[in-house]
């Protein structure tokens, strides 16, 4: 059986990457071919999130226990919390021929890309800086300190976009989604023609 590929999606907070990858996972075209890797995090569960579907929510103590035990392919502090990609799960899925979607930050993406040279790296961003600021403000979920932190991190992430294989400007969700599906079809189609259906 052919091994699957890793597909990494990154982008600043407010770029719409989560909406895009969720839409991707729901897409019938990719249902059998794409699996999301569920990360481990120390952050609080948000309303509507489900343990094991969105994240594995753990204490800081448990996170560092897992990290020490070599449980993660990569792990990073993001905002005020820690996030890690489970190693065994990703490896098992790849062996079973599944393509694994990682929605992770730029620092984590670098670590994964070093280990998996065939990983496909996609960066999602807004049309410009003003748009990103507007989207983050419209969310209204952050206090001033968090907002400043998100903007600072966004600036750092944007500086790293050239390491990605594909950059999608998400100014229109449907257009961005169609670009993303096209990229994924091209990257995995030669392994299974049924994905082109
Ligand atoms: P959120 O808490 O809003 O779901 O995610 C915050 C940020 O953490 C996002 O940029 C997301 O891509 C990133 N993230 C989620 N899981 C992981 C992971 O396992 N590793 C890394 N490096 N970043 C992650």
PDB file of C-alpha atoms and ligand atoms in Angstrom:
ATOM      1  CA  UNK A   1       0.000   0.000   0.000  1.00  0.00           C
ATOM      2  CA  UNK A   2       1.199   3.510  -0.848  1.00  0.00           C
ATOM      3  CA  UNK A   3       1.934   5.706   2.130  1.00  0.00           C
ATOM      4  CA  UNK A   4      -0.179   8.805   2.594  1.00  0.00           C
ATOM      5  CA  UNK A   5       1.115  12.357   2.611  1.00  0.00           C
ATOM      6  CA  UNK A   6       1.143  14.998   5.276  1.00  0.00           C
ATOM      7  CA  UNK A   7      -0.695  18.195   4.387  1.00  0.00           C
ATOM      8  CA  UNK A   8       0.094  21.117   6.625  1.00  0.00           C
ATOM      9  CA  UNK A   9      -2.206  24.112   6.862  1.00  0.00           C
ATOM     10  CA  UNK A  10      -0.958  27.200   8.672  1.00  0.00           C
ATOM     11  CA  UNK A  11      -1.870  30.839   8.749  1.00  0.00           C
ATOM     12  CA  UNK A  12      -2.390  33.662  11.195  1.00  0.00           C
ATOM     13  CA  UNK A  13      -5.280  33.694  13.569  1.00  0.00           C
ATOM     14  CA  UNK A  14      -8.155  35.349  11.661  1.00  0.00           C
ATOM     15  CA  UNK A  15      -7.025  34.072   8.253  1.00  0.00           C
ATOM     16  CA  UNK A  16      -9.940  31.646   8.110  1.00  0.00           C
ATOM     17  CA  UNK A  17      -7.790  28.504   8.079  1.00  0.00           C
ATOM     18  CA  UNK A  18      -9.954  26.644  10.590  1.00  0.00           C
ATOM     19  CA  UNK A  19     -13.125  27.288   8.569  1.00  0.00           C
ATOM     20  CA  UNK A  20     -11.338  26.099   5.445  1.00  0.00           C
ATOM     21  CA  UNK A  21      -9.961  22.890   6.866  1.00  0.00           C
ATOM     22  CA  UNK A  22     -13.274  22.017   8.510  1.00  0.00           C
ATOM     23  CA  UNK A  23     -14.986  22.523   5.158  1.00  0.00           C
ATOM     24  CA  UNK A  24     -12.335  20.330   3.594  1.00  0.00           C
ATOM     25  CA  UNK A  25     -12.931  17.505   6.049  1.00  0.00           C
ATOM     26  CA  UNK A  26     -16.667  17.635   5.342  1.00  0.00           C
ATOM     27  CA  UNK A  27     -16.129  17.502   1.598  1.00  0.00           C
ATOM     28  CA  UNK A  28     -17.292  14.157   0.236  1.00  0.00           C
ATOM     29  CA  UNK A  29     -14.492  14.175  -2.317  1.00  0.00           C
ATOM     30  CA  UNK A  30     -11.900  13.803   0.382  1.00  0.00           C
ATOM     31  CA  UNK A  31     -13.784  11.948   3.066  1.00  0.00           C
ATOM     32  CA  UNK A  32     -11.992   8.639   2.596  1.00  0.00           C
ATOM     33  CA  UNK A  33      -8.596  10.107   1.756  1.00  0.00           C
ATOM     34  CA  UNK A  34      -8.004  12.829   4.326  1.00  0.00           C
ATOM     35  CA  UNK A  35      -7.840  12.491   8.061  1.00  0.00           C
ATOM     36  CA  UNK A  36      -7.210  15.279  10.517  1.00  0.00           C
ATOM     37  CA  UNK A  37      -4.584  14.684  13.130  1.00  0.00           C
ATOM     38  CA  UNK A  38      -6.065  15.580  16.505  1.00  0.00           C
ATOM     39  CA  UNK A  39      -3.589  17.597  18.541  1.00  0.00           C
ATOM     40  CA  UNK A  40      -3.061  17.606  22.265  1.00  0.00           C
ATOM     41  CA  UNK A  41      -3.472  20.968  23.977  1.00  0.00           C
ATOM     42  CA  UNK A  42      -3.345  22.539  27.411  1.00  0.00           C
ATOM     43  CA  UNK A  43      -5.869  25.201  26.504  1.00  0.00           C
ATOM     44  CA  UNK A  44      -9.412  25.231  27.881  1.00  0.00           C
ATOM     45  CA  UNK A  45     -12.086  23.528  25.836  1.00  0.00           C
ATOM     46  CA  UNK A  46     -14.239  26.094  23.987  1.00  0.00           C
ATOM     47  CA  UNK A  47     -17.999  25.907  23.682  1.00  0.00           C
ATOM     48  CA  UNK A  48     -18.973  23.301  21.090  1.00  0.00           C
ATOM     49  CA  UNK A  49     -15.602  21.558  21.070  1.00  0.00           C
ATOM     50  CA  UNK A  50     -15.472  17.815  21.618  1.00  0.00           C
ATOM     51  CA  UNK A  51     -12.687  15.891  23.318  1.00  0.00           C
ATOM     52  CA  UNK A  52     -10.935  13.663  20.785  1.00  0.00           C
ATOM     53  CA  UNK A  53     -12.538  15.372  17.803  1.00  0.00           C
ATOM     54  CA  UNK A  54     -11.210  18.918  18.120  1.00  0.00           C
ATOM     55  CA  UNK A  55      -8.358  18.299  20.535  1.00  0.00           C
ATOM     56  CA  UNK A  56      -7.250  16.088  23.363  1.00  0.00           C
ATOM     57  CA  UNK A  57      -7.449  18.487  26.281  1.00  0.00           C
ATOM     58  CA  UNK A  58      -4.862  17.820  28.976  1.00  0.00           C
ATOM     59  CA  UNK A  59      -3.280  19.531  31.974  1.00  0.00           C
ATOM     60  CA  UNK A  60       0.169  21.135  31.653  1.00  0.00           C
ATOM     61  CA  UNK A  61       1.546  18.350  33.814  1.00  0.00           C
ATOM     62  CA  UNK A  62       0.194  15.675  31.470  1.00  0.00           C
ATOM     63  CA  UNK A  63       1.385  17.596  28.414  1.00  0.00           C
ATOM     64  CA  UNK A  64       4.964  17.698  29.646  1.00  0.00           C
ATOM     65  CA  UNK A  65       4.805  14.076  30.724  1.00  0.00           C
ATOM     66  CA  UNK A  66       3.795  13.150  27.166  1.00  0.00           C
ATOM     67  CA  UNK A  67       6.446  15.410  25.695  1.00  0.00           C
ATOM     68  CA  UNK A  68       9.155  13.803  27.805  1.00  0.00           C
ATOM     69  CA  UNK A  69       7.897  10.357  26.836  1.00  0.00           C
ATOM     70  CA  UNK A  70       8.422  11.220  23.148  1.00  0.00           C
ATOM     71  CA  UNK A  71       4.721  11.270  22.366  1.00  0.00           C
ATOM     72  CA  UNK A  72       4.911  14.244  19.984  1.00  0.00           C
ATOM     73  CA  UNK A  73       6.092  14.704  16.429  1.00  0.00           C
ATOM     74  CA  UNK A  74       6.397  18.364  17.314  1.00  0.00           C
ATOM     75  CA  UNK A  75       5.110  20.549  20.105  1.00  0.00           C
ATOM     76  CA  UNK A  76       5.018  24.308  20.534  1.00  0.00           C
ATOM     77  CA  UNK A  77       3.813  27.015  22.817  1.00  0.00           C
ATOM     78  CA  UNK A  78       1.126  28.976  20.939  1.00  0.00           C
ATOM     79  CA  UNK A  79      -0.329  32.096  22.559  1.00  0.00           C
ATOM     80  CA  UNK A  80      -0.539  31.182  26.256  1.00  0.00           C
ATOM     81  CA  UNK A  81      -0.861  27.416  25.783  1.00  0.00           C
ATOM     82  CA  UNK A  82       0.960  24.346  24.516  1.00  0.00           C
ATOM     83  CA  UNK A  83       0.046  22.226  21.517  1.00  0.00           C
ATOM     84  CA  UNK A  84       1.475  18.952  20.245  1.00  0.00           C
ATOM     85  CA  UNK A  85       0.982  16.627  17.273  1.00  0.00           C
ATOM     86  CA  UNK A  86       0.755  12.979  18.386  1.00  0.00           C
ATOM     87  CA  UNK A  87       3.509  10.993  16.663  1.00  0.00           C
ATOM     88  CA  UNK A  88       2.089   7.468  16.695  1.00  0.00           C
ATOM     89  CA  UNK A  89      -1.275   8.448  15.328  1.00  0.00           C
ATOM     90  CA  UNK A  90       0.209  10.337  12.369  1.00  0.00           C
ATOM     91  CA  UNK A  91       2.632   7.519  11.538  1.00  0.00           C
ATOM     92  CA  UNK A  92      -0.101   4.848  11.734  1.00  0.00           C
ATOM     93  CA  UNK A  93      -2.404   6.840   9.455  1.00  0.00           C
ATOM     94  CA  UNK A  94       0.342   7.389   6.875  1.00  0.00           C
ATOM     95  CA  UNK A  95       1.165   3.684   6.899  1.00  0.00           C
ATOM     96  CA  UNK A  96      -2.505   2.923   6.250  1.00  0.00           C
ATOM     97  CA  UNK A  97      -2.313   5.108   3.154  1.00  0.00           C
ATOM     98  CA  UNK A  98      -4.254   8.029   4.620  1.00  0.00           C
ATOM     99  CA  UNK A  99      -3.302  11.633   3.906  1.00  0.00           C
ATOM    100  CA  UNK A 100      -2.988  13.443   7.190  1.00  0.00           C
ATOM    101  CA  UNK A 101      -4.051  17.030   7.643  1.00  0.00           C
ATOM    102  CA  UNK A 102      -2.149  19.040  10.254  1.00  0.00           C
ATOM    103  CA  UNK A 103      -3.521  22.440  11.143  1.00  0.00           C
ATOM    104  CA  UNK A 104      -0.544  23.758  13.067  1.00  0.00           C
ATOM    105  CA  UNK A 105       1.460  26.923  13.561  1.00  0.00           C
ATOM    106  CA  UNK A 106       4.490  27.950  11.526  1.00  0.00           C
ATOM    107  CA  UNK A 107       7.064  26.785  14.087  1.00  0.00           C
ATOM    108  CA  UNK A 108       5.465  23.342  14.249  1.00  0.00           C
ATOM    109  CA  UNK A 109       5.202  23.228  10.452  1.00  0.00           C
ATOM    110  CA  UNK A 110       8.964  23.765  10.161  1.00  0.00           C
ATOM    111  CA  UNK A 111       9.693  20.840  12.470  1.00  0.00           C
ATOM    112  CA  UNK A 112       7.319  18.502  10.619  1.00  0.00           C
ATOM    113  CA  UNK A 113       8.611  19.579   7.198  1.00  0.00           C
ATOM    114  CA  UNK A 114      12.154  18.702   8.234  1.00  0.00           C
ATOM    115  CA  UNK A 115      11.092  15.168   9.118  1.00  0.00           C
ATOM    116  CA  UNK A 116       8.699  14.610   6.214  1.00  0.00           C
ATOM    117  CA  UNK A 117      10.206  16.005   3.028  1.00  0.00           C
ATOM    118  CA  UNK A 118       7.109  15.118   1.011  1.00  0.00           C
ATOM    119  CA  UNK A 119       4.809  17.143   3.278  1.00  0.00           C
ATOM    120  CA  UNK A 120       2.686  19.653   1.376  1.00  0.00           C
ATOM    121  CA  UNK A 121       2.675  23.037   3.074  1.00  0.00           C
ATOM    122  CA  UNK A 122      -0.212  25.457   2.556  1.00  0.00           C
ATOM    123  CA  UNK A 123      -0.325  28.955   4.040  1.00  0.00           C
ATOM    124  CA  UNK A 124      -3.642  30.805   4.340  1.00  0.00           C
ATOM    125  CA  UNK A 125      -3.717  34.575   4.730  1.00  0.00           C
ATOM    126  CA  UNK A 126      -6.007  37.554   4.307  1.00  0.00           C
ATOM    127  CA  UNK A 127      -5.655  40.009   1.464  1.00  0.00           C
ATOM    128  CA  UNK A 128      -3.865  42.530   3.636  1.00  0.00           C
ATOM    129  CA  UNK A 129      -2.982  43.460   7.176  1.00  0.00           C
ATOM    130  CA  UNK A 130      -5.999  45.762   7.686  1.00  0.00           C
ATOM    131  CA  UNK A 131      -8.364  42.917   6.781  1.00  0.00           C
ATOM    132  CA  UNK A 132      -6.698  40.619   9.306  1.00  0.00           C
ATOM    133  CA  UNK A 133      -7.047  43.234  12.041  1.00  0.00           C
ATOM    134  CA  UNK A 134     -10.679  43.807  11.137  1.00  0.00           C
ATOM    135  CA  UNK A 135     -11.471  40.076  11.303  1.00  0.00           C
ATOM    136  CA  UNK A 136      -9.799  39.663  14.662  1.00  0.00           C
ATOM    137  CA  UNK A 137     -11.622  42.684  16.061  1.00  0.00           C
ATOM    138  CA  UNK A 138     -14.933  41.402  14.673  1.00  0.00           C
ATOM    139  CA  UNK A 139     -14.513  38.159  16.595  1.00  0.00           C
ATOM    140  CA  UNK A 140     -14.682  40.196  19.773  1.00  0.00           C
ATOM    141  CA  UNK A 141     -13.360  37.245  21.756  1.00  0.00           C
ATOM    142  CA  UNK A 142     -10.055  38.787  22.792  1.00  0.00           C
ATOM    143  CA  UNK A 143      -9.125  41.379  25.337  1.00  0.00           C
ATOM    144  CA  UNK A 144      -6.589  44.010  24.356  1.00  0.00           C
ATOM    145  CA  UNK A 145      -3.583  42.017  25.525  1.00  0.00           C
ATOM    146  CA  UNK A 146      -4.622  38.890  23.617  1.00  0.00           C
ATOM    147  CA  UNK A 147      -5.354  40.939  20.531  1.00  0.00           C
ATOM    148  CA  UNK A 148      -1.903  42.542  20.628  1.00  0.00           C
ATOM    149  CA  UNK A 149      -0.318  39.115  21.081  1.00  0.00           C
ATOM    150  CA  UNK A 150      -2.274  37.615  18.168  1.00  0.00           C
ATOM    151  CA  UNK A 151      -1.264  40.497  15.918  1.00  0.00           C
ATOM    152  CA  UNK A 152       2.386  40.193  16.895  1.00  0.00           C
ATOM    153  CA  UNK A 153       2.357  36.447  16.229  1.00  0.00           C
ATOM    154  CA  UNK A 154       0.520  37.022  12.938  1.00  0.00           C
ATOM    155  CA  UNK A 155       3.278  39.403  11.861  1.00  0.00           C
ATOM    156  CA  UNK A 156       5.939  36.792  12.687  1.00  0.00           C
ATOM    157  CA  UNK A 157       3.999  34.059  10.860  1.00  0.00           C
ATOM    158  CA  UNK A 158       3.575  36.197   7.741  1.00  0.00           C
ATOM    159  CA  UNK A 159       7.356  36.640   7.615  1.00  0.00           C
ATOM    160  CA  UNK A 160       7.715  32.861   7.233  1.00  0.00           C
ATOM    161  CA  UNK A 161       5.202  32.369   4.427  1.00  0.00           C
ATOM    162  CA  UNK A 162       7.891  31.819   1.794  1.00  0.00           C
ATOM    163  CA  UNK A 163       8.722  28.398   3.261  1.00  0.00           C
ATOM    164  CA  UNK A 164       5.256  27.181   2.175  1.00  0.00           C
ATOM    165  CA  UNK A 165       4.590  25.421  -1.146  1.00  0.00           C
ATOM    166  CA  UNK A 166       1.262  27.184  -1.666  1.00  0.00           C
ATOM    167  CA  UNK A 167      -0.167  30.475  -0.452  1.00  0.00           C
ATOM    168  CA  UNK A 168      -3.911  31.048  -0.527  1.00  0.00           C
ATOM    169  CA  UNK A 169      -5.366  34.527  -0.107  1.00  0.00           C
ATOM    170  CA  UNK A 170      -8.670  34.052   1.638  1.00  0.00           C
ATOM    171  CA  UNK A 171     -10.674  37.109   0.656  1.00  0.00           C
ATOM    172  CA  UNK A 172     -13.567  34.997  -0.603  1.00  0.00           C
ATOM    173  CA  UNK A 173     -14.257  31.726   1.220  1.00  0.00           C
ATOM    174  CA  UNK A 174     -15.580  29.785  -1.793  1.00  0.00           C
ATOM    175  CA  UNK A 175     -12.691  30.846  -3.988  1.00  0.00           C
ATOM    176  CA  UNK A 176     -10.146  30.018  -1.289  1.00  0.00           C
ATOM    177  CA  UNK A 177     -11.810  26.647  -0.740  1.00  0.00           C
ATOM    178  CA  UNK A 178     -11.728  25.828  -4.409  1.00  0.00           C
ATOM    179  CA  UNK A 179      -7.998  26.713  -4.544  1.00  0.00           C
ATOM    180  CA  UNK A 180      -7.326  24.533  -1.536  1.00  0.00           C
ATOM    181  CA  UNK A 181      -9.205  21.535  -2.942  1.00  0.00           C
ATOM    182  CA  UNK A 182      -7.403  21.941  -6.267  1.00  0.00           C
ATOM    183  CA  UNK A 183      -4.024  21.885  -4.526  1.00  0.00           C
ATOM    184  CA  UNK A 184      -4.936  18.797  -2.548  1.00  0.00           C
ATOM    185  CA  UNK A 185      -6.324  16.996  -5.586  1.00  0.00           C
ATOM    186  CA  UNK A 186      -3.105  17.652  -7.459  1.00  0.00           C
ATOM    187  CA  UNK A 187      -0.933  16.577  -4.576  1.00  0.00           C
ATOM    188  CA  UNK A 188      -2.698  13.297  -3.943  1.00  0.00           C
ATOM    189  CA  UNK A 189      -4.408  12.492  -7.236  1.00  0.00           C
ATOM    190  CA  UNK A 190      -1.522  10.579  -8.797  1.00  0.00           C
ATOM    191  CA  UNK A 191      -1.775   8.129  -5.926  1.00  0.00           C
ATOM    192  CA  UNK A 192      -5.479   7.482  -6.400  1.00  0.00           C
ATOM    193  CA  UNK A 193      -7.434   8.628  -9.407  1.00  0.00           C
ATOM    194  CA  UNK A 194     -10.751   8.249  -7.592  1.00  0.00           C
ATOM    195  CA  UNK A 195      -9.978  11.536  -5.824  1.00  0.00           C
ATOM    196  CA  UNK A 196     -10.494  13.382  -9.071  1.00  0.00           C
ATOM    197  CA  UNK A 197     -14.126  12.392  -9.237  1.00  0.00           C
TER     198      UNK A 197
HETATM  199  P1  LIG B   1      -6.705  27.215  18.600  1.00  0.00           P
HETATM  200  O1  LIG B   1      -6.418  27.170  20.056  1.00  0.00           O
HETATM  201  O2  LIG B   1      -7.337  28.510  18.188  1.00  0.00           O
HETATM  202  O3  LIG B   1      -7.473  26.005  18.142  1.00  0.00           O
HETATM  203  O4  LIG B   1      -5.307  27.133  17.849  1.00  0.00           O
HETATM  204  C1  LIG B   1      -4.335  28.100  18.074  1.00  0.00           C
HETATM  205  C2  LIG B   1      -3.161  27.859  17.164  1.00  0.00           C
HETATM  206  O5  LIG B   1      -2.491  26.652  17.502  1.00  0.00           O
HETATM  207  C3  LIG B   1      -3.508  27.729  15.677  1.00  0.00           C
HETATM  208  O6  LIG B   1      -2.594  28.498  14.937  1.00  0.00           O
HETATM  209  C4  LIG B   1      -3.300  26.259  15.393  1.00  0.00           C
HETATM  210  O7  LIG B   1      -2.948  26.043  14.046  1.00  0.00           O
HETATM  211  C5  LIG B   1      -2.157  25.942  16.332  1.00  0.00           C
HETATM  212  N1  LIG B   1      -2.084  24.510  16.647  1.00  0.00           N
HETATM  213  C6  LIG B   1      -3.088  23.648  16.868  1.00  0.00           C
HETATM  214  N2  LIG B   1      -2.632  22.416  17.119  1.00  0.00           N
HETATM  215  C7  LIG B   1      -1.292  22.488  17.021  1.00  0.00           C
HETATM  216  C8  LIG B   1      -0.227  21.511  17.157  1.00  0.00           C
HETATM  217  O8  LIG B   1      -0.415  20.336  17.420  1.00  0.00           O
HETATM  218  N3  LIG B   1       1.027  21.985  16.997  1.00  0.00           N
HETATM  219  C9  LIG B   1       1.304  23.300  16.707  1.00  0.00           C
HETATM  220  N4  LIG B   1       2.590  23.623  16.534  1.00  0.00           N
HETATM  221  N5  LIG B   1       0.353  24.212  16.566  1.00  0.00           N
HETATM  222  C10 LIG B   1      -0.937  23.818  16.734  1.00  0.00           C
END
